[in-house]
Short mmCIF file of C-alpha atoms and ligand atoms in Angstrom, two decimals:
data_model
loop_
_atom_site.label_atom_id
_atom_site.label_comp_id
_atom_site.label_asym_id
_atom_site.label_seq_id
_atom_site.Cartn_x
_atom_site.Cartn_y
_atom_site.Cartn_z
CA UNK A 1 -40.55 50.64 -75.83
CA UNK A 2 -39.26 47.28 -75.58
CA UNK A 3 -38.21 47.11 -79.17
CA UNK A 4 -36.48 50.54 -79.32
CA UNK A 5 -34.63 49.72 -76.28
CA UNK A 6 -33.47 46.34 -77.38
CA UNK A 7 -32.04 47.77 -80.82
CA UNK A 8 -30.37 49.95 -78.70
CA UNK A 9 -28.86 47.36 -76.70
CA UNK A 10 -28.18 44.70 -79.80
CA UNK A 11 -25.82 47.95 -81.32
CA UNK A 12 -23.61 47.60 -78.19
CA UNK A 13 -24.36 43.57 -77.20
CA UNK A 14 -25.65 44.45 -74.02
CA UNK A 15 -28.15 42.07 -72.57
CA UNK A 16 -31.36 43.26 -71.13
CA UNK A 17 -32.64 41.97 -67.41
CA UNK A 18 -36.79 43.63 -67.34
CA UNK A 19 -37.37 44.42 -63.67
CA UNK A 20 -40.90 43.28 -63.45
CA UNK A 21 -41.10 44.06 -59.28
CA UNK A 22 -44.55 45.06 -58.70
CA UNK A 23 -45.83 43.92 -62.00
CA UNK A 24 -48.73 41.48 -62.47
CA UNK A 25 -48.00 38.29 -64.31
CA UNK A 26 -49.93 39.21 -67.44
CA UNK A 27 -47.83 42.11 -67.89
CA UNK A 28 -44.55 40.00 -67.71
CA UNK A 29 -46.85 36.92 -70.48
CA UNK A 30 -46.69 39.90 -72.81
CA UNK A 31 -43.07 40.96 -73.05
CA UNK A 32 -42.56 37.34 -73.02
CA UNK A 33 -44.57 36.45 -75.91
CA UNK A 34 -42.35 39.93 -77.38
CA UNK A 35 -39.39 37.56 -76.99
CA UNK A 36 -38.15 38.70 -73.61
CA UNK A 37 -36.51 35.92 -71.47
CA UNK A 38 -34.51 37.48 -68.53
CA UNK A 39 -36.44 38.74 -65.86
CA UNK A 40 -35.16 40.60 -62.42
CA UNK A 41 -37.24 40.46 -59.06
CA UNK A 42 -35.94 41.87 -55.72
CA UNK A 43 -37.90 39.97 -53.33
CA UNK A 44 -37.78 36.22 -52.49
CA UNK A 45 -41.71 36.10 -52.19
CA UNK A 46 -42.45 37.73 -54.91
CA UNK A 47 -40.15 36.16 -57.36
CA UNK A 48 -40.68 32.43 -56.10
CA UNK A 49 -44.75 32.99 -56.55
CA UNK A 50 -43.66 34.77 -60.36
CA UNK A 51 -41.57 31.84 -60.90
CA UNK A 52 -44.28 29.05 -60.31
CA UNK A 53 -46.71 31.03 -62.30
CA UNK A 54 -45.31 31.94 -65.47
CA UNK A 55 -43.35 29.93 -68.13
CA UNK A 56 -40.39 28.12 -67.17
CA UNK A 57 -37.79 29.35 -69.95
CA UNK A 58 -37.85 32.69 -68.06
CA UNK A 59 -34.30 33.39 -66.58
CA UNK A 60 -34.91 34.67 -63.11
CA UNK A 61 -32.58 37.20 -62.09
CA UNK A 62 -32.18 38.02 -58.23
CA UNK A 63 -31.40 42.10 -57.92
CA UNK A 64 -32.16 42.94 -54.29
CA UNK A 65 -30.77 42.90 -51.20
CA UNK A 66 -31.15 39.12 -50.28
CA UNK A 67 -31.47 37.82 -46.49
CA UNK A 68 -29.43 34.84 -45.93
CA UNK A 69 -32.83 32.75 -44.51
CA UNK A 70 -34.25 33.34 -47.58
CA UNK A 71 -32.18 31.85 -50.16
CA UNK A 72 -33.31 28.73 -50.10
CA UNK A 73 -36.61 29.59 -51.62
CA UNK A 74 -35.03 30.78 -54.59
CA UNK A 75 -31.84 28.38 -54.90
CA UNK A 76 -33.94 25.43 -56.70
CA UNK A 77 -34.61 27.91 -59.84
CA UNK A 78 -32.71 31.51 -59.86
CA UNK A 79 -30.74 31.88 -62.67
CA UNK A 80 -28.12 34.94 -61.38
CA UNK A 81 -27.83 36.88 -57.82
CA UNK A 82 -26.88 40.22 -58.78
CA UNK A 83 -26.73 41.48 -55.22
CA UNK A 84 -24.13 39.47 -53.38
CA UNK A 85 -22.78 41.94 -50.96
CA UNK A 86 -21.43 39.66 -47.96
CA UNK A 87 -19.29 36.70 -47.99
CA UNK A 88 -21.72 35.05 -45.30
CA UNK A 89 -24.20 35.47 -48.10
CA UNK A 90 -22.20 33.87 -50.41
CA UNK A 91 -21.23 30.74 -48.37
CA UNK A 92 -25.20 30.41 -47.80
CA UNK A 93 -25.98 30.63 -51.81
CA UNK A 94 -23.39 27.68 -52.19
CA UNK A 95 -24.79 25.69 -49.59
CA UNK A 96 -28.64 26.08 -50.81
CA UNK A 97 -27.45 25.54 -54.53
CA UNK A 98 -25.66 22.07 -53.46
CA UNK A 99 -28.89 21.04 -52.05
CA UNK A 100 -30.33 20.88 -55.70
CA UNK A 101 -26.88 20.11 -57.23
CA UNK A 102 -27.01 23.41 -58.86
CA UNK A 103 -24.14 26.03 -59.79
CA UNK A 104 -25.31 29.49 -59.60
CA UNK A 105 -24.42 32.31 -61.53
CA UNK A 106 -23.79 35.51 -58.83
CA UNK A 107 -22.18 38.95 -58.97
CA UNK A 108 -20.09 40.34 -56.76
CA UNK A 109 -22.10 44.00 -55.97
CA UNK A 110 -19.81 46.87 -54.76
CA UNK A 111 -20.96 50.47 -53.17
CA UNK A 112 -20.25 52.75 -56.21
CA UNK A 113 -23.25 55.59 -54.82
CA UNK A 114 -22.51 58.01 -52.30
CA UNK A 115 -26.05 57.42 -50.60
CA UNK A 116 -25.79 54.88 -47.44
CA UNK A 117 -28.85 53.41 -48.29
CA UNK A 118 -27.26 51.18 -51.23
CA UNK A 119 -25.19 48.15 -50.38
CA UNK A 120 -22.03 46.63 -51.13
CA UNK A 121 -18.85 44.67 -50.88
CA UNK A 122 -16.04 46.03 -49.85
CA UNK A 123 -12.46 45.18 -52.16
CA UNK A 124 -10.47 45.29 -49.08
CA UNK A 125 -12.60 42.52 -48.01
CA UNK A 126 -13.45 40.37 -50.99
CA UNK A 127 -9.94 40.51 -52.68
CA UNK A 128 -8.02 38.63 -49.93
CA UNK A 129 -11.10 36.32 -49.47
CA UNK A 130 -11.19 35.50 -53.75
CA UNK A 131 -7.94 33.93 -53.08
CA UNK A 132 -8.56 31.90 -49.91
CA UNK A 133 -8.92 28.14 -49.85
CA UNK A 134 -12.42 28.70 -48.61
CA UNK A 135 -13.61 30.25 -51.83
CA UNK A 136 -12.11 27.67 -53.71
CA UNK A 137 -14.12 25.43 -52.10
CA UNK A 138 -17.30 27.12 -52.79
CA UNK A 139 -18.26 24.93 -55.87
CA UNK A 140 -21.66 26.10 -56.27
CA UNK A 141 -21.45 29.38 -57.10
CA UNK A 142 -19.76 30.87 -60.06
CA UNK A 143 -19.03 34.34 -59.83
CA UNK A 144 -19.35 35.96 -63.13
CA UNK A 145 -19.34 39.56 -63.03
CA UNK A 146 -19.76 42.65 -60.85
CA UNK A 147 -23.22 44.89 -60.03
CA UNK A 148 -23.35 48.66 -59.00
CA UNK A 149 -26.12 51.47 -58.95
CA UNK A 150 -25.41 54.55 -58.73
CA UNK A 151 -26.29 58.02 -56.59
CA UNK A 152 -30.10 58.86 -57.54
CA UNK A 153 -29.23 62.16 -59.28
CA UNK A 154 -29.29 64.49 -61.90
CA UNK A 155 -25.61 65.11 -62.06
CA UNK A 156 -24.47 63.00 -64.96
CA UNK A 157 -21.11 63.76 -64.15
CA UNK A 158 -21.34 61.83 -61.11
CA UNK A 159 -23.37 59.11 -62.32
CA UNK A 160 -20.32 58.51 -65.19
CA UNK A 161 -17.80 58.44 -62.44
CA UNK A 162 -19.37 55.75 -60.66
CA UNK A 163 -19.68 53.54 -63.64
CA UNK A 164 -16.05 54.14 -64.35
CA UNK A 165 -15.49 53.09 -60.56
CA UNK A 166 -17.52 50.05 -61.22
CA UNK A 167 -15.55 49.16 -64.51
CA UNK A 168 -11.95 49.52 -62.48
CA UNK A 169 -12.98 47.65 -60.33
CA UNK A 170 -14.14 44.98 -62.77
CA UNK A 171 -10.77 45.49 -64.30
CA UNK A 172 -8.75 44.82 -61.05
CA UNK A 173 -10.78 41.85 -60.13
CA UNK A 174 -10.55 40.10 -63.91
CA UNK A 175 -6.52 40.54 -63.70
CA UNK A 176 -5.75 40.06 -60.15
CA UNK A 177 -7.97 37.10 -59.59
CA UNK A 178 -10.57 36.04 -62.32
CA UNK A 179 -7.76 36.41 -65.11
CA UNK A 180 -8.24 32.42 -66.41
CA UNK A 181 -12.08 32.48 -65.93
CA UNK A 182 -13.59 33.46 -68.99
CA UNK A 183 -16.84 33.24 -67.07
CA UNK A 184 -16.00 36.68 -65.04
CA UNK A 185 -17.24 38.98 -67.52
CA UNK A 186 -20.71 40.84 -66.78
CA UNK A 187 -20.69 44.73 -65.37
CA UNK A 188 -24.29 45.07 -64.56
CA UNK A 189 -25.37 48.53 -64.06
CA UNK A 190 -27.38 50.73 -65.60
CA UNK A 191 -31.32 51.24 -65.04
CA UNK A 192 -34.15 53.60 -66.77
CA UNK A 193 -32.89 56.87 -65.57
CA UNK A 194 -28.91 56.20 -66.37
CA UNK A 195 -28.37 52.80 -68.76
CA UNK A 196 -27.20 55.63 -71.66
CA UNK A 197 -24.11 56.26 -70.00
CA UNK A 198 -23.92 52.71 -68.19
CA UNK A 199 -23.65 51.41 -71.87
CA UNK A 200 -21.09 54.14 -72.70
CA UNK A 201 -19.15 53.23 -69.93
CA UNK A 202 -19.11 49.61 -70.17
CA UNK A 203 -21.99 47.92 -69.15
CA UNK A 204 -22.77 44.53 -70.58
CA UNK A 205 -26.08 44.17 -68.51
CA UNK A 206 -29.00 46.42 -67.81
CA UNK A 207 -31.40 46.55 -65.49
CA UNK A 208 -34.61 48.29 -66.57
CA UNK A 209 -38.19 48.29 -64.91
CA UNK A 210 -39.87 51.67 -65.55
CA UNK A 211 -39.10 52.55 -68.76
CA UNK A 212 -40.23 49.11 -69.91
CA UNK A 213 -43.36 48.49 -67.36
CA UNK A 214 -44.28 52.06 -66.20
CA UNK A 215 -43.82 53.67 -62.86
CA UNK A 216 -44.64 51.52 -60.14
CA UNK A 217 -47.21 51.61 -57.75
CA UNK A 218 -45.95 51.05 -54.23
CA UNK A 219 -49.49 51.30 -52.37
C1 PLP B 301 -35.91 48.46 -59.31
C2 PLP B 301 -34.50 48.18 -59.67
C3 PLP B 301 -34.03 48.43 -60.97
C4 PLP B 301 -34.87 49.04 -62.07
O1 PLP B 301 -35.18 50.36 -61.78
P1 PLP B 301 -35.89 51.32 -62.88
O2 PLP B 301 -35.44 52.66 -62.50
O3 PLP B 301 -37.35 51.10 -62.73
O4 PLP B 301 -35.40 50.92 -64.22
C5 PLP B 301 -32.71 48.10 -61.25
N1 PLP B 301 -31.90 47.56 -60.31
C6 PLP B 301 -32.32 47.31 -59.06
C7 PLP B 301 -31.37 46.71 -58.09
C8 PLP B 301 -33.63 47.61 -58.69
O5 PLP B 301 -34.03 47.36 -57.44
#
């Protein structure tokens, strides 16, 4: 699976994050020795314990909803925060990444899904604040890119209109703010059930677990 879905990927130079949540450390040892470098975790526990235990080339990638007491467990190490939906969470990442004289990678993730349960930024919010001295001063964080899932559904229709959301508002941020940072440049989105059309409609990042691991086993 692995190897058809990264030939898919190569055609459109998409990069693969493997959402090993729930997996056991010998399962993530053998995509690795398959190549795989980028893993994504979406708790703090988890992914610090994953971290210490397995080789330390892997690029951790932070995809969940992140409490702000928790970031310093992960700030030594994480190599991306896709899910930065506050500005309070943002300030804390910078301050935690100083600590270790680190600059880390984040995304900026908006609500592109109808369902209430998924979080997000706001543009009316972050827009204003992207220009503000105070984000200037944030000089441990780079923010390079934008994150989105969609509506858990069958309607593809949908699904594709919430990409394209996600890609405007990529667009809007890259000219109206990000437009001399080459840096700004990742749409992540896209997971097992929908990265077809997230690739179609722009995605340069992926984020697959079950059609690379399995279903997972919440019990
Ligand atoms: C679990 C998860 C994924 C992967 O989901 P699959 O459907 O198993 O591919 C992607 N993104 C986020 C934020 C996740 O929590």
């Amino acid at each position: 699976m692995l190897e058809k879905i990264l030939t898919e990927l190569t055609n459109s130079d998409t990069t693969l994050v493997a959402v090993s949540k729930t997996k056991p450390v010998s399962q993530i040892l053998e995509m690795y020795h398959k190549g795989q470098r980028i893993f994504g975790e979406n708790r703090v526990q988890e992914l610090a314990q994953k971290y210490e235990e397995l080789p330390k080339d892997i690029e951790w990638h932070m995809i969940g909803h992140l409490q702000r007491n928790k970031v310093k467990y992960i700030a030594p190490f994480v190599g991306m925060i896709h899910s930065v939906e506050s500005i309070q969470l943002l300030e804390e990442i910078n301050k935690q990444a100083r600590k270790h004289d680190r600059v880390i990678p984040c995304l900026l993730q908006f609500k592109i899904a109808t369902e209430d349960s998924k979080h997000g930024l706001q543009r009316s919010e972050i827009i204003p604040y992207l220009s503000s001295s105070a984000f200037k001063d944030l000089e441990h964080v780079r923010i390079v890119g934008v994150m989105g899932m969609a509506t858990f559904t069958d309607d593809i229709l949908q699904v594709r209109n919430e990409f394209k959301q996600l890609k405007t508002i990529f667009n809007q941020l890259k000219t109206e703010v990000f437009a001399e940072a080459a840096s700004f440049r990742e749409i992540s989105m896209g997971m097992s059930g929908d990265y077809a059309i997230a690739i179609e409609e722009g995605s340069t990042m992926v984020r697959i677990g079950s059609l690379l691991f399995g279903n997972r086993n919440y019990n």
